[in-house]
PDB file of C-alpha atoms in Angstrom:
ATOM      1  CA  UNK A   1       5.778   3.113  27.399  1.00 60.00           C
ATOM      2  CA  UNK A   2       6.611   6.716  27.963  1.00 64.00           C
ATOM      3  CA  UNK A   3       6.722   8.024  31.274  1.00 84.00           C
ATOM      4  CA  UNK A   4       4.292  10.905  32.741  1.00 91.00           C
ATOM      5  CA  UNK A   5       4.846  13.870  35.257  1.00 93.00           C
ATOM      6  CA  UNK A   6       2.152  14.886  37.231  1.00 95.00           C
ATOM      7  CA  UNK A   7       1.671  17.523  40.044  1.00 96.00           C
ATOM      8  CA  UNK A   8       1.283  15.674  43.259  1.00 95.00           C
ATOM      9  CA  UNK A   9      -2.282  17.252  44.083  1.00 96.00           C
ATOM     10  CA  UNK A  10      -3.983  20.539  43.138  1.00 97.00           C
ATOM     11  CA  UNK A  11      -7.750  22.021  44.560  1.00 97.00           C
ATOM     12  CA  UNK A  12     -10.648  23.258  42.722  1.00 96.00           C
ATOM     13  CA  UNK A  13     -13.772  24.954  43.847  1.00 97.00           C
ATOM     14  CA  UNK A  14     -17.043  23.458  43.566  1.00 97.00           C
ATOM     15  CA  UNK A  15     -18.597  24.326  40.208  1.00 96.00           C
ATOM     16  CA  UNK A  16     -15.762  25.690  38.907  1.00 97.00           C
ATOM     17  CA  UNK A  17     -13.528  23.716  36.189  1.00 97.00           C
ATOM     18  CA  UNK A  18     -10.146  21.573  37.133  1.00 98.00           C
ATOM     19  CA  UNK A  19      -8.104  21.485  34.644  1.00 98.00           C
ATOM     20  CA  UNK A  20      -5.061  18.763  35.460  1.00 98.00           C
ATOM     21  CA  UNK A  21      -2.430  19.036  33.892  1.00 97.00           C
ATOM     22  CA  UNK A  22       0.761  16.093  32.690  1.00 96.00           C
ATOM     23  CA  UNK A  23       3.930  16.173  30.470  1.00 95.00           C
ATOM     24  CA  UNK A  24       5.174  13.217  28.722  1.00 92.00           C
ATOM     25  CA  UNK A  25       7.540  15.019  26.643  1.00 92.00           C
ATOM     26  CA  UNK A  26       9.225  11.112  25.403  1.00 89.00           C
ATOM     27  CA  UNK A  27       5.650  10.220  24.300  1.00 90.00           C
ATOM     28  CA  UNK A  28       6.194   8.107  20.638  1.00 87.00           C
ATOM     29  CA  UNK A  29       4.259   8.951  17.236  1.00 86.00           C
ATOM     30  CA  UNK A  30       1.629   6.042  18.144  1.00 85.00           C
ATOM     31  CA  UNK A  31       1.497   6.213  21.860  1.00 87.00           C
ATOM     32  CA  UNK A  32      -2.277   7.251  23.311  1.00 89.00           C
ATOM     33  CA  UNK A  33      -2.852   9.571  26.578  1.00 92.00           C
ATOM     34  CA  UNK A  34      -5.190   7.777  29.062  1.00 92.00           C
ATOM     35  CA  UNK A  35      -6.741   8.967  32.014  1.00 94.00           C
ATOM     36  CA  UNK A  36      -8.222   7.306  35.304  1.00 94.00           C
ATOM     37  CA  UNK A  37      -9.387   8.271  38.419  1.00 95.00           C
ATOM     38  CA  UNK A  38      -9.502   6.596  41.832  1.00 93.00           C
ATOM     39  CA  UNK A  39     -11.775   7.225  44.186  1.00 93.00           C
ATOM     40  CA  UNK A  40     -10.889   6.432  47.806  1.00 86.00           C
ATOM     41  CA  UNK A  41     -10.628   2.843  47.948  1.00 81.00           C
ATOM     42  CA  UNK A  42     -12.021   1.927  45.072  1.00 90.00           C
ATOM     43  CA  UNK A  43     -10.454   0.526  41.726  1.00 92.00           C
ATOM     44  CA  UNK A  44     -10.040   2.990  38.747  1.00 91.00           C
ATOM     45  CA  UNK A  45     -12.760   4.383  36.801  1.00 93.00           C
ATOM     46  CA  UNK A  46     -11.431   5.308  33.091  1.00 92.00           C
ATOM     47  CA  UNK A  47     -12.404   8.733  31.701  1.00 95.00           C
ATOM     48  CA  UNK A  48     -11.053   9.831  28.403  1.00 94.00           C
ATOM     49  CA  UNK A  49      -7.991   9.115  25.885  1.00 92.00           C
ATOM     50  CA  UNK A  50      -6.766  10.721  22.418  1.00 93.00           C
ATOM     51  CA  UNK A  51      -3.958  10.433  19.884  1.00 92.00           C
ATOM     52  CA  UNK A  52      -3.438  14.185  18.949  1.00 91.00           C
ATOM     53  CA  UNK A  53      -7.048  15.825  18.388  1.00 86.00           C
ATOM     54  CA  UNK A  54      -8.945  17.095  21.560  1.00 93.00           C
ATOM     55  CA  UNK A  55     -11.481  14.622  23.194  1.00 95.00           C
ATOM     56  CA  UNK A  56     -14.714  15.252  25.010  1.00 96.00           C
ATOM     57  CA  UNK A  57     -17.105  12.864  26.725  1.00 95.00           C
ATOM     58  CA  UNK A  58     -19.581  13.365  29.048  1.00 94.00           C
ATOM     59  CA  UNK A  59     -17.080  13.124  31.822  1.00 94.00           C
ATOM     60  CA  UNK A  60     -14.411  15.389  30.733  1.00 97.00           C
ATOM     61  CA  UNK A  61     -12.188  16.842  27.674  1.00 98.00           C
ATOM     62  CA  UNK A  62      -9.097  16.231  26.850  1.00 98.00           C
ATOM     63  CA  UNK A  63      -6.444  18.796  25.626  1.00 97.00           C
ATOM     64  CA  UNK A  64      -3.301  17.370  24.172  1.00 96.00           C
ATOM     65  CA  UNK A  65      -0.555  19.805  23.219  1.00 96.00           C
ATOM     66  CA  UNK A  66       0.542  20.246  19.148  1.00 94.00           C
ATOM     67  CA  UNK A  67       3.895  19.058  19.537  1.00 94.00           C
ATOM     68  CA  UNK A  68       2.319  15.808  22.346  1.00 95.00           C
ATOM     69  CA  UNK A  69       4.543  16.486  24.841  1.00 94.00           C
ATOM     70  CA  UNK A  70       1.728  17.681  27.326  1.00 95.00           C
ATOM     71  CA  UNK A  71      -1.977  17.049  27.914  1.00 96.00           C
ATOM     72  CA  UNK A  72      -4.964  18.633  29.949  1.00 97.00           C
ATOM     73  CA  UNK A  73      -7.626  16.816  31.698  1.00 98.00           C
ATOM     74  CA  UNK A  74     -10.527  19.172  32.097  1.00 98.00           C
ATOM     75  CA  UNK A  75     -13.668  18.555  34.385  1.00 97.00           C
ATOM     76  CA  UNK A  76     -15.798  21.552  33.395  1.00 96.00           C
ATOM     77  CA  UNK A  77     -17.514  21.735  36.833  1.00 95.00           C
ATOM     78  CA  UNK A  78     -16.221  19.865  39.144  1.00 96.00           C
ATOM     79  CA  UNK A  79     -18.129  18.825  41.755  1.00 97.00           C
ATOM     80  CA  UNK A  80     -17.405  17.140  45.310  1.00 97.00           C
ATOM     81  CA  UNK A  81     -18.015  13.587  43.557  1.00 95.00           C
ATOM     82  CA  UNK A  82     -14.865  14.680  41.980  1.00 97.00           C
ATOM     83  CA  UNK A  83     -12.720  14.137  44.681  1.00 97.00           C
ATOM     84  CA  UNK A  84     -10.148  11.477  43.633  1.00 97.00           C
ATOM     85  CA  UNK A  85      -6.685  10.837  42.266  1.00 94.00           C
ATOM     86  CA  UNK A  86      -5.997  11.318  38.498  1.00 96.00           C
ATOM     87  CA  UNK A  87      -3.612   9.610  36.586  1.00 94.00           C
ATOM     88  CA  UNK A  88      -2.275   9.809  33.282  1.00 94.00           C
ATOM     89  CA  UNK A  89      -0.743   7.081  30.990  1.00 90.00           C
ATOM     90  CA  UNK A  90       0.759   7.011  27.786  1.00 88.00           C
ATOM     91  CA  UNK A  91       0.210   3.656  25.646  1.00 82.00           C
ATOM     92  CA  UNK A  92       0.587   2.484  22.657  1.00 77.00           C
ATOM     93  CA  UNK A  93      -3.470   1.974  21.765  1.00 66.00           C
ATOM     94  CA  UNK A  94      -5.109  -1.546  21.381  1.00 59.00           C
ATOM     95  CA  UNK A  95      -2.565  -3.349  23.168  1.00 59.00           C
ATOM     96  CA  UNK A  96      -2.894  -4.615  27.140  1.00 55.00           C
ATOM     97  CA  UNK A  97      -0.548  -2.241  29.581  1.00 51.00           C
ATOM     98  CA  UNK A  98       2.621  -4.262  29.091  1.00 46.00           C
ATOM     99  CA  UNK A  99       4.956  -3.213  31.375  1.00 48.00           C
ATOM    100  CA  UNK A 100       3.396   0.342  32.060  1.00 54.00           C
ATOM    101  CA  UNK A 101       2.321   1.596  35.284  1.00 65.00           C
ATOM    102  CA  UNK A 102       0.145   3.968  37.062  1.00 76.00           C
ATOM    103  CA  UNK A 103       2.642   6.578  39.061  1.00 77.00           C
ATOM    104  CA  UNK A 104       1.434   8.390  41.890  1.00 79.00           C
ATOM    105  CA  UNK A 105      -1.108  10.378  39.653  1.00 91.00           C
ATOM    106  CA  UNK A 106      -2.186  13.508  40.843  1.00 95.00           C
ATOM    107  CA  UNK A 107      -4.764  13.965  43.786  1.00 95.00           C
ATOM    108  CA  UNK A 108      -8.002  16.307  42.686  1.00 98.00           C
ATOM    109  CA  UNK A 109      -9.599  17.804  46.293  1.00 98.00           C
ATOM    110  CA  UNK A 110     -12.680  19.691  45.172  1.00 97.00           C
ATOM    111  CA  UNK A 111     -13.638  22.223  48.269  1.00 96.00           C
ATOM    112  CA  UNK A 112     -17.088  23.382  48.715  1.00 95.00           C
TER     113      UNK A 112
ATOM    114  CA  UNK Z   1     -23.563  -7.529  34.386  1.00 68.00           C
ATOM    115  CA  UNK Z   2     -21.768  -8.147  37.777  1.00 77.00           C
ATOM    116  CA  UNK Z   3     -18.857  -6.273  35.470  1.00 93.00           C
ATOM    117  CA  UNK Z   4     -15.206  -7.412  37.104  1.00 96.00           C
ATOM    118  CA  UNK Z   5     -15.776  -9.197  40.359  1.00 96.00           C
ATOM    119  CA  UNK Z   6     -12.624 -10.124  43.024  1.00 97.00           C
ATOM    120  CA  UNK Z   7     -12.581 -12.496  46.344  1.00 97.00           C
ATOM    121  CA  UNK Z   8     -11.846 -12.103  49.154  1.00 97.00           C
ATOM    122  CA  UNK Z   9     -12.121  -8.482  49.890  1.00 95.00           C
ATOM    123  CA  UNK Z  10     -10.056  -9.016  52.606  1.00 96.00           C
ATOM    124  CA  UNK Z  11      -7.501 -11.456  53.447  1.00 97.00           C
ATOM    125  CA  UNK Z  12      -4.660 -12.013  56.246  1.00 97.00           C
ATOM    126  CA  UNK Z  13      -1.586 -14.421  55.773  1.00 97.00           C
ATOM    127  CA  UNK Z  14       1.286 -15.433  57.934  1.00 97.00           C
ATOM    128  CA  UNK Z  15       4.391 -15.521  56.320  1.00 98.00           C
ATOM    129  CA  UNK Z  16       4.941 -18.572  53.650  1.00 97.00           C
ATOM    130  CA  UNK Z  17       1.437 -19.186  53.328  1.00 97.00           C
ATOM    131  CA  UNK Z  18       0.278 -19.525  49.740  1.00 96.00           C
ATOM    132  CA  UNK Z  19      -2.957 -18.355  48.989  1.00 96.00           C
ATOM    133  CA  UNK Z  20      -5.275 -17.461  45.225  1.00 97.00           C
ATOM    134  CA  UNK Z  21      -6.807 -14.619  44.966  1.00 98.00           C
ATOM    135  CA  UNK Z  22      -9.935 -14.704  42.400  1.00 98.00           C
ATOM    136  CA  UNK Z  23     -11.000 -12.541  39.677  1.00 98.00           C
ATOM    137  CA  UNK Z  24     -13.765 -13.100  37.174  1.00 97.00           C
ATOM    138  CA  UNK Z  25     -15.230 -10.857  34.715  1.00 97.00           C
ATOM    139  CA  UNK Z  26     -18.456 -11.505  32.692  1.00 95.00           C
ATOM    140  CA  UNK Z  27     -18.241  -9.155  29.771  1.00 94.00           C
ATOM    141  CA  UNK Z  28     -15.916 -11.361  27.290  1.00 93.00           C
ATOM    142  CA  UNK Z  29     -13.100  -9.744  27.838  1.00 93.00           C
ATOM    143  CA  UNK Z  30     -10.244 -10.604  25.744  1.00 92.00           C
ATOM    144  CA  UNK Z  31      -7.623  -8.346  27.834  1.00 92.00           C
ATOM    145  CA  UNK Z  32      -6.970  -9.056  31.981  1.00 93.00           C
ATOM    146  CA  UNK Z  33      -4.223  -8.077  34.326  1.00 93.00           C
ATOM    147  CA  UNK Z  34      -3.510  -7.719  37.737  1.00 95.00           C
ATOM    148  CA  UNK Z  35      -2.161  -4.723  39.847  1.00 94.00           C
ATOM    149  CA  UNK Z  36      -1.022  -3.920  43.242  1.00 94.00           C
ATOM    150  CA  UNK Z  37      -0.956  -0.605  44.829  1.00 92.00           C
ATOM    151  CA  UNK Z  38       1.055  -0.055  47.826  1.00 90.00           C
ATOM    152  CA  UNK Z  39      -0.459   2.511  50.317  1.00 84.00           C
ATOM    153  CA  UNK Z  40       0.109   6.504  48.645  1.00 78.00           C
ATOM    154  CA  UNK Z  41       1.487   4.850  45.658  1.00 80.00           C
ATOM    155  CA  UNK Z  42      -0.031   4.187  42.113  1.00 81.00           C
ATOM    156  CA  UNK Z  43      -0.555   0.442  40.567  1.00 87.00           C
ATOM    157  CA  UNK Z  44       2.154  -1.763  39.372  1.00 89.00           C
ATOM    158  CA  UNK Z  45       1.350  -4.527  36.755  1.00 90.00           C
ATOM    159  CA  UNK Z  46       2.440  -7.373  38.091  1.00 94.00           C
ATOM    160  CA  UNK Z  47       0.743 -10.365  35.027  1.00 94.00           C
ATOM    161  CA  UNK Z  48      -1.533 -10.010  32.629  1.00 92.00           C
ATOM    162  CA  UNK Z  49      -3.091 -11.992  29.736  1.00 93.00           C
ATOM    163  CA  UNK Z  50      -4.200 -11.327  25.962  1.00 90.00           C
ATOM    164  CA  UNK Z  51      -6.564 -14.450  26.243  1.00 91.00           C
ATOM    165  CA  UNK Z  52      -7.246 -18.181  27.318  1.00 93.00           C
ATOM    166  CA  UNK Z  53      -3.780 -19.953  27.796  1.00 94.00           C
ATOM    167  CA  UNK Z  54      -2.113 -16.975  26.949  1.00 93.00           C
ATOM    168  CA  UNK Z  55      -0.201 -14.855  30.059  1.00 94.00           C
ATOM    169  CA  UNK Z  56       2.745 -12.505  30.051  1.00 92.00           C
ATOM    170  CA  UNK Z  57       4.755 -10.866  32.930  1.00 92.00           C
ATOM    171  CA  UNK Z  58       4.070  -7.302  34.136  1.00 89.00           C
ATOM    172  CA  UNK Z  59       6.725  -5.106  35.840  1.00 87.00           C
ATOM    173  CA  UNK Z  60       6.287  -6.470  39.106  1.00 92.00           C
ATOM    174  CA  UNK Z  61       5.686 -10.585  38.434  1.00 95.00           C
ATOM    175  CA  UNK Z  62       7.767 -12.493  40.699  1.00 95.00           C
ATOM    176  CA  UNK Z  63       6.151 -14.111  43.708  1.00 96.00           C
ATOM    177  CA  UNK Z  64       2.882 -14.518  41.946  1.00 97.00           C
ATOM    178  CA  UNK Z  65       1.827 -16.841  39.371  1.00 97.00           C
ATOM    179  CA  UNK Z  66      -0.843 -16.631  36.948  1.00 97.00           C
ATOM    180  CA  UNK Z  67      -3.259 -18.999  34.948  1.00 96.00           C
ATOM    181  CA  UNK Z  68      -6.460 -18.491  32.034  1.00 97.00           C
ATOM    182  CA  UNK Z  69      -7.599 -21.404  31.603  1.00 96.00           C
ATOM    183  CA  UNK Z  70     -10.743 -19.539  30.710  1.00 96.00           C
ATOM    184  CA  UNK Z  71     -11.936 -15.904  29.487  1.00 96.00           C
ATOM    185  CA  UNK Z  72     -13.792 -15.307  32.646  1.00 96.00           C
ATOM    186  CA  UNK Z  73     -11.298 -16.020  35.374  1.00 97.00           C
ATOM    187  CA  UNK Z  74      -8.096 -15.144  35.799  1.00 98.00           C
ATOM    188  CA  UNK Z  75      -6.539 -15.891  39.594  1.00 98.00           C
ATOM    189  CA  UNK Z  76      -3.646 -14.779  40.859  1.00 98.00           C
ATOM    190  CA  UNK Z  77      -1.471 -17.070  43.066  1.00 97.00           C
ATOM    191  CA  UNK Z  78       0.718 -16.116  46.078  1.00 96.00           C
ATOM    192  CA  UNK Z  79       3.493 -18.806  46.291  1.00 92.00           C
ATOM    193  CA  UNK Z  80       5.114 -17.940  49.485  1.00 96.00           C
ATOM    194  CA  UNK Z  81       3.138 -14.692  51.147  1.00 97.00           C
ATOM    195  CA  UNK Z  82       5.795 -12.556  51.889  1.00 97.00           C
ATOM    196  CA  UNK Z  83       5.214  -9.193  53.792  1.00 96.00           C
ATOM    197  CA  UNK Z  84       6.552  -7.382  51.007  1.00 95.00           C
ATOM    198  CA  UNK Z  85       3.496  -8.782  49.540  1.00 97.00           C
ATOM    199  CA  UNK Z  86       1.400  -6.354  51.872  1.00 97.00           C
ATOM    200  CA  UNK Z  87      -0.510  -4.479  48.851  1.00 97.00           C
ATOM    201  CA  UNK Z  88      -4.248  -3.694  47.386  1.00 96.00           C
ATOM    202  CA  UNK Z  89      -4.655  -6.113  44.382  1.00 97.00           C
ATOM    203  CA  UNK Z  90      -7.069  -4.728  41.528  1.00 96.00           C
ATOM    204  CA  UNK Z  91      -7.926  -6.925  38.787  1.00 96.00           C
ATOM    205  CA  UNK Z  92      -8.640  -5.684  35.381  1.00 94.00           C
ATOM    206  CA  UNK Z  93     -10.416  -6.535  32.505  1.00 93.00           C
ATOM    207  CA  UNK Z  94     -10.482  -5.075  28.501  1.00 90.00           C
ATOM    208  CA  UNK Z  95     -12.168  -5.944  25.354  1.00 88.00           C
ATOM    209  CA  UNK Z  96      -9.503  -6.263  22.934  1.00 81.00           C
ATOM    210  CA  UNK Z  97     -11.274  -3.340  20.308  1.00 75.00           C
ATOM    211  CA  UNK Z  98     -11.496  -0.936  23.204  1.00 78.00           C
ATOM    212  CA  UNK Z  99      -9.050   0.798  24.915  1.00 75.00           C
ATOM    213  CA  UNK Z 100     -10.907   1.289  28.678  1.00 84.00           C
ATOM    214  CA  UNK Z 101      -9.531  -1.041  31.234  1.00 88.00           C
ATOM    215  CA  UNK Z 102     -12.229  -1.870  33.937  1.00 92.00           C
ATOM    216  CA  UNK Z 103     -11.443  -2.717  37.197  1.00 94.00           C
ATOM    217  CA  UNK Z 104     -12.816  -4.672  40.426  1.00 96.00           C
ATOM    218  CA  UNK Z 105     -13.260  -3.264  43.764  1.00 95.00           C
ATOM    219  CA  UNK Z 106      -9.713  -4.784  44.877  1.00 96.00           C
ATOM    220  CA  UNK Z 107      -8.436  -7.255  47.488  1.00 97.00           C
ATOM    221  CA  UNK Z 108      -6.759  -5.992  50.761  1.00 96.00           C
ATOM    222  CA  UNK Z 109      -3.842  -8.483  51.936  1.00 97.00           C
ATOM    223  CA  UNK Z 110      -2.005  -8.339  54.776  1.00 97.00           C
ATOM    224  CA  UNK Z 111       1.376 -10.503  55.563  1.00 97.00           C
ATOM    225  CA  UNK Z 112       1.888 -10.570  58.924  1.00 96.00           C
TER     226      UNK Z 112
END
């Protein structure tokens, strides 16, 4: 599995948008970007993945680079909910995490 | 659904105690692993499992053991606690046409 940098933690205002960024510059042609958040204490919550075309759900979008090598995770108004750390994993799709990890992920504080 | 469920929530072991931690999951899950997270760190996979009688080693397997004897359940077994062992454990479960892992509220051990 290709490997991810992430900043180790960035702010956001209330209402306004976070937009997190992560490189994975060895990513492969079939490899997926994943993201997660952890709340304090709790297990990870997934949010959003894509191959190559930008995703949106109703949690976030997702902003993957043309070339792959970087990705943005966008919360379009983040709120204090928001709070959490965000991590980003590359994967080859459909199969369980084989030997992948988590890394330190970045942590989100959203300030009032 | 109770989603993915782990006991205890809490658990404190004196060095070479063995102890199994439990995780079931009630959504037919193909896909389960298990995780720890050391404090400020991300998750490490340590086994996980593409089905019933089927298991696999993670990045971080040895000390723990592993057994599916069943879709639901998939416990985790601490041979000889060590304190290196010292960790949250997540458990995780995935349908095997999805790509979203979900995870249970973790188990906080403690090797003294």
């Amino acid at each position: 599995d290709a490997k991810t940098t992430q900043p180790p933690s960035m702010d956001c205002a209330e209402g306004r948008a976070a937009n997190l960024p992560c490189n994975h510059s060895t990513i492969s042609g079939n490899e997926y970007v994943y993201w997660y958040r952890q709340i304090h204490s709790q297990g990870p919550q997934y949010i959003i993945h894509g191959l190559k075309n930008n995703e949106t759900n109703e949690m976030a979008s997702l902003i993957i680079t043309e070339d792959r090598k970087s990705s943005t995770l966008i919360l379009p108004h983040a709120t204090l909910r928001d709070t959490a750390v965000y991590y980003c994993i590359v994967r080859v799709a459909y199969t369980n995490a084989g030997k992948s990890t988590f890394g330190d992920g970045t942590t989100l504080t959203v300030k009032p | 659904n109770a989603g993915v469920t782990q006991t205890p929530k809490f658990q404190v072991l004196k060095t070479g105690q063995s102890m199994t931690l439990q995780c079931a999951q009630d959504m037919n899950h193909e896909y389960m692993s298990w995780y720890r997270q050391d404090p400020g760190m991300g998750l490490r996979l340590i086994h996980y499992s593409v089905g019933a009688g089927i298991t696999d080693q993670g990045e971080v397997p040895n000390g723990y053991n592993v057994s599916r004897s069943t879709t639901e359940d998939f416990p985790l077994r601490l041979l000889s606690a060590a304190p290196s062992q010292t960790s949250v454990y997540f458990c995780a479960s995935r349908d095997q046409g999805r790509n979203e892992q979900y995870f249970g509220p973790g188990t906080r051990l403690t090797v003294t």
